[in-house]
XYZ file of C-alpha atoms in Angstrom:
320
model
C 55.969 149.878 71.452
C 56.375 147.341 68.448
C 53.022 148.182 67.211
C 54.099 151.769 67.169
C 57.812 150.792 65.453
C 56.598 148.918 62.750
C 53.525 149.819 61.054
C 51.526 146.609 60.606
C 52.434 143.405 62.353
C 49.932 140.677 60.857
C 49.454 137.515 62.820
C 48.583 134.231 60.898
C 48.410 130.747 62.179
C 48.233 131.147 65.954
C 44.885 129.273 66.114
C 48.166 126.431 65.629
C 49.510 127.622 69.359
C 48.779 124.054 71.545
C 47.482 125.045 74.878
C 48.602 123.139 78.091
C 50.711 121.421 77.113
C 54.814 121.184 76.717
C 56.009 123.135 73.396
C 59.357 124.475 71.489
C 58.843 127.054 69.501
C 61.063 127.297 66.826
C 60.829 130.949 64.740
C 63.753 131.569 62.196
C 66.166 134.539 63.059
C 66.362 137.659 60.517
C 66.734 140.240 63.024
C 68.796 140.414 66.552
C 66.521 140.550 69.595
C 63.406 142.117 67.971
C 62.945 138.867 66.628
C 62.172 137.440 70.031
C 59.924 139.957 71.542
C 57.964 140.061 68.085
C 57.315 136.320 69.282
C 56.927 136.988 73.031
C 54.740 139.775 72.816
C 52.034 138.658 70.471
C 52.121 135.097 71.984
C 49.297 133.771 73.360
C 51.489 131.835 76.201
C 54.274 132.647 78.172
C 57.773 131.762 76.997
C 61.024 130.902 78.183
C 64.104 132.007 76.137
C 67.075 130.481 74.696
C 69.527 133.565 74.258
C 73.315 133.670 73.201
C 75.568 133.127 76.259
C 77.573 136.057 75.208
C 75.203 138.816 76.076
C 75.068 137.453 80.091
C 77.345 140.529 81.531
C 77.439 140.800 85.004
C 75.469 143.867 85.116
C 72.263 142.357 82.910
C 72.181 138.887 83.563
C 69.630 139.127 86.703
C 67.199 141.383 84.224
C 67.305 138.822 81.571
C 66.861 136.062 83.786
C 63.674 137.852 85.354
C 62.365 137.661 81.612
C 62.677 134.179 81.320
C 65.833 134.102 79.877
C 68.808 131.304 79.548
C 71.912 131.782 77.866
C 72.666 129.138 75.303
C 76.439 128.205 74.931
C 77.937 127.685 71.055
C 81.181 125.849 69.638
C 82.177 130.071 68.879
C 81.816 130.544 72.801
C 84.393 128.100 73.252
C 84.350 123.604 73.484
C 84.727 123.852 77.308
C 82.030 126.004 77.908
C 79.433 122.917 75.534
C 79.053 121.022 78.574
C 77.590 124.426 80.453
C 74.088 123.650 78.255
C 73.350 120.184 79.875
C 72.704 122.052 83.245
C 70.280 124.713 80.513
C 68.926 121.798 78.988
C 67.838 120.633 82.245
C 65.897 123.894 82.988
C 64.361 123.430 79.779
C 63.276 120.244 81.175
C 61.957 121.485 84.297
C 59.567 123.664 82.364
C 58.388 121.357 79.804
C 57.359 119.365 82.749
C 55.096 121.889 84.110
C 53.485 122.144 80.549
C 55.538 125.621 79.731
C 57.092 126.825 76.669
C 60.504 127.233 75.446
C 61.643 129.111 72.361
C 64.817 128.500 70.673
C 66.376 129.842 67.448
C 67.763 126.566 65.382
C 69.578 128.468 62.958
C 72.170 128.994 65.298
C 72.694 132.825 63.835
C 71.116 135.375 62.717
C 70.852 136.799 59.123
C 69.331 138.969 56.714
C 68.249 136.947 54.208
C 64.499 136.002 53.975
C 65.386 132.365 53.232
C 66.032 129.207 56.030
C 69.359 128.968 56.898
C 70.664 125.312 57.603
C 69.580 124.104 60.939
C 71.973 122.765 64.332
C 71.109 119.872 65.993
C 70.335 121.676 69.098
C 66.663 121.976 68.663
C 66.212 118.567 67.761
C 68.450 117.546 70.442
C 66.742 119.208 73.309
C 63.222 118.262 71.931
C 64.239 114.616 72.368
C 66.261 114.398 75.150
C 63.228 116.130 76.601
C 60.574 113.933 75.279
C 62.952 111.101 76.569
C 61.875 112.476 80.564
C 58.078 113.604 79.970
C 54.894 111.685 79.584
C 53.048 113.812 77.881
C 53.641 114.660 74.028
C 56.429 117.476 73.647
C 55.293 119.532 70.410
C 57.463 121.793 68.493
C 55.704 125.023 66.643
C 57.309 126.539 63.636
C 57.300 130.244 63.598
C 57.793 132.252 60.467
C 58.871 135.914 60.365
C 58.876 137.531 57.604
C 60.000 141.103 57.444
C 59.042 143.429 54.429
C 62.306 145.237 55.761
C 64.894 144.261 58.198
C 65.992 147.741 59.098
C 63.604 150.285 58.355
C 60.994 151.429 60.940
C 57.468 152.039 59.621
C 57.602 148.907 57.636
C 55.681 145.449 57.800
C 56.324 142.108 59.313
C 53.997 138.617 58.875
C 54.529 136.342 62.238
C 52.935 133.100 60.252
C 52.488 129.916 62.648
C 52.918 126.492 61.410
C 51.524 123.175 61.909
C 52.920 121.457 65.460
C 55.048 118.647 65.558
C 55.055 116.022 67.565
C 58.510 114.538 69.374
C 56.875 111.299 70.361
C 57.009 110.063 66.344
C 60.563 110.453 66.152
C 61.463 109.358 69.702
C 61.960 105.391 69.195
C 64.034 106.275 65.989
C 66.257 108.153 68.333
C 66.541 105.465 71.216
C 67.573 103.278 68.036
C 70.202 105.205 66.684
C 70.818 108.977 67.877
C 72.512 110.066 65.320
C 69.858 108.708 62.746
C 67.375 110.132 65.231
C 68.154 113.301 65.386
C 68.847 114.413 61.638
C 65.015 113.188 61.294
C 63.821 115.051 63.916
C 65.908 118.559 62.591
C 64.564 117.887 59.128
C 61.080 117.581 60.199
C 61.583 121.209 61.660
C 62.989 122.616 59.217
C 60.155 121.556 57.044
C 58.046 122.872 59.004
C 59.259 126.084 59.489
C 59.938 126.318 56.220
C 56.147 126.389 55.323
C 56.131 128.969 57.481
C 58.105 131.525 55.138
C 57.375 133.247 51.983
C 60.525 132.025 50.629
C 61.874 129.124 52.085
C 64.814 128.649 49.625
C 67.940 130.565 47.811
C 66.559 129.640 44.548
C 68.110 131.062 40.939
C 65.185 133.808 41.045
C 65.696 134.466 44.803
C 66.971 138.084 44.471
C 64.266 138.784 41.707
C 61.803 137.102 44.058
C 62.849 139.163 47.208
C 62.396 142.545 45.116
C 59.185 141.785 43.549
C 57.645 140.314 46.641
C 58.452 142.444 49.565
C 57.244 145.950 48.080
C 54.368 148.329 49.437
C 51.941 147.389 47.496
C 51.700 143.798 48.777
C 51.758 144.506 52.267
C 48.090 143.830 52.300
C 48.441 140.575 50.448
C 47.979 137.425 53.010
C 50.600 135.095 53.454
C 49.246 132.601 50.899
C 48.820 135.236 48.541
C 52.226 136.040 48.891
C 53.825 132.734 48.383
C 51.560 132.760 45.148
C 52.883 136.240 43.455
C 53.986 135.853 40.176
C 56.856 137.369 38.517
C 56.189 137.768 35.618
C 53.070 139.361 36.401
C 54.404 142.063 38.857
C 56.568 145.522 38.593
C 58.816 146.324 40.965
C 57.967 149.832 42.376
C 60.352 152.872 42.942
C 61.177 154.161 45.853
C 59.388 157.033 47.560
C 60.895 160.730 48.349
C 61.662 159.845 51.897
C 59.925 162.708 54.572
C 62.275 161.600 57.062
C 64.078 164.576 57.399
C 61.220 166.347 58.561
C 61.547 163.740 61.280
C 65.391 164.523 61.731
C 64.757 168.466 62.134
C 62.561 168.225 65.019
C 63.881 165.348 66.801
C 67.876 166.050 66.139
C 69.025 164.417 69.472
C 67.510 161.277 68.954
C 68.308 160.688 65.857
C 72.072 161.999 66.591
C 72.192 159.464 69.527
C 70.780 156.314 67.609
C 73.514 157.143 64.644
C 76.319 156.795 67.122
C 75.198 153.801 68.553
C 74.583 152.155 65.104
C 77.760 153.456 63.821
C 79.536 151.279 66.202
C 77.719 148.207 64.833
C 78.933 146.711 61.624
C 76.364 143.927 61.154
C 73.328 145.415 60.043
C 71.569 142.790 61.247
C 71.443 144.407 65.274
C 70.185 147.987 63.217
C 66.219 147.510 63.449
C 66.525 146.234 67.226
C 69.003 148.907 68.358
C 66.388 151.562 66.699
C 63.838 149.931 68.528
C 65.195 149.845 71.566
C 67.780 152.828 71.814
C 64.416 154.779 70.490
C 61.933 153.618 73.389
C 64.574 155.611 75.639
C 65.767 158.470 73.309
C 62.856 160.196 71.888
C 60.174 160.265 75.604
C 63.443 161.583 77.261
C 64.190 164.391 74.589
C 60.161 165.121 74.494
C 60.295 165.776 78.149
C 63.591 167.532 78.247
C 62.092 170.048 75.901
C 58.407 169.686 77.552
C 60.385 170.818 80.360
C 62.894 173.881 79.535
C 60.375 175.626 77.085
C 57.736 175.507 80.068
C 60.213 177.028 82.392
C 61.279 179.265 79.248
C 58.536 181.200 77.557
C 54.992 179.039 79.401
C 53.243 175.088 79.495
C 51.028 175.969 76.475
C 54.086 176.612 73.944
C 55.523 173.826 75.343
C 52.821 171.295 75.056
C 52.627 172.814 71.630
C 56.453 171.973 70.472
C 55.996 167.979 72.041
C 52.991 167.770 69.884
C 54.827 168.963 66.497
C 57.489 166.678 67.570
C 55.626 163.497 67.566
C 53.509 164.519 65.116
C 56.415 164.800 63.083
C 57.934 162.240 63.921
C 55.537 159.676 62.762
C 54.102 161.986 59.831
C 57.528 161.316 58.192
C 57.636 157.654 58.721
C 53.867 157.277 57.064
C 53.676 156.057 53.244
């Protein structure tokens, strides 16, 4: 379904992925909870997740814990409710024991800038307290995703692994002084997922940058090719007639339902993942609520016929 959402997803790096062996993967957060399964799904290894407490309602929490997930608890969630992610840390623990995989977002929030946000702690605290319990060597993978558009389906995203980094170097500066210990540790991931994005930093040029980089006509570049684009040398390209009402015509229920449920969502950040997902449902439903009237209606080979020039459509508009 997320190779049919956006229309490339290029993979770079994973040759990076350790194999047996205990690992925290580490990907910066531009998007809500596509971010994750753009990770999970084209990962060579199971994962376990570190989600935001605040989406554990009653009525999901036993489906996201049968997909590996574990709500992480923030200072916004409340102080009392810190103490509630030693007993997750300790699950964490359990699995890097048996040579699993965790992945946690060390930003702390999500945003829709292309640049690294300032890192928490919390990464670089688990990954030592962890190492502190484990004989073998705890590595932490950088993940870089970098979206050629945070909202819009049809569009291209570069999952670019980085070089693994090992806990054990920075575990006797930790047993010295924890403190000391763990801003090391945190800055060695940020470097390294850093290196893992097409721009790292909110430099003077960043906006330029952003415009000039992200455009169609790269989308074929590869990722050091990318990082390598210069300025000076490049045009920013106009925007194309959009076909996407052609798209809107013959899929109008769809498309009405996902603008209500965006409209009641302010940050634009959740937009792409609520497309995503809210689509998956939508559009087969409407296809076989129509499949299934017009066969009923007027016969099975008009209505084969309509589903056809609705998914046809459907993706026609969406191609460049």
């Amino acid at each position: 379904m997320l190779q049919l959402y956006f229309r490339r997803i290029k993979i770079e790096g994973i040759d990076n992925v350790p194999k047996n062996t205990p690992l925290l993967i580490t990907p910066n957060h531009q998007n809500a909870l596509i971010d994750a399964l753009l990770v999970g799904a084209f990962s060579p290894i199971p994962l376990h997740y570190l989600t935001r407490s605040d989406v554990f309602k009653p009525w999901l929490t036993p489906l996201l814990k049968r997909v590996n997930m574990m709500p992480i608890y923030r200072i916004r969630d409340g102080y009392s409710k810190l103490s509630l992610n030693d007993q997750v840390f300790a699950s964490c623990k359990e699995v890097f024991k048996k040579k699993g995989s965790v992945l946690i977002f060390p930003e702390g929030n999500h945003g829709k800038e292309y640049f690294l946000r300032p890192l928490t702690k919390g990464a670089a605290r688990l990954a030592l307290q962890s190492q502190a319990e484990l004989d073998d060597d705890l590595m932490v993978l950088p993940v870089g995703l970098n979206f050629f558009n945070h909202r819009k389906p049809q569009s291209t995203v570069l999952l670019k692994y980085g070089e693994p980094v090992s806990v054990k170097e920075f575990l006797s500066a930790y047993q010295e002084s924890q403190t000391k210990g763990l801003i090391s540790m945190r800055d060695a991931i940020s470097e390294g997922m850093r290196r893992t994005l097409i721009i790292p930093d909110q430099t003077e040029d960043y906006e330029e940058r952003k415009r000039a980089v992200f455009q169609e006509q790269h989308e074929d570049l590869s990722f050091t090719e990318l990082k390598e684009i210069n300025l000076s040398e490049v045009s920013v390209e106009d925007g194309r007639a959009s076909k996407h009402w052609l798209a809107k015509v013959l899929n109008p229920v769809p498309f009405l339902i996902i603008h209500r449920v965006l409209s009641r969502f302010e940050d634009v950040v959740f937009h792409s993942t609520l497309k995503f997902g809210v689509g998956i449902f939508a559009f087969p439903i409407w296809w076989a609520v129509v499949f299934l009237l017009l066969s009923l209606s007027v016969g099975i080979n008009i209505a084969i016929l309509a589903v056809i020039v609705m998914v046809t459509g459907l993706f026609y508009s969406y191609q460049r």
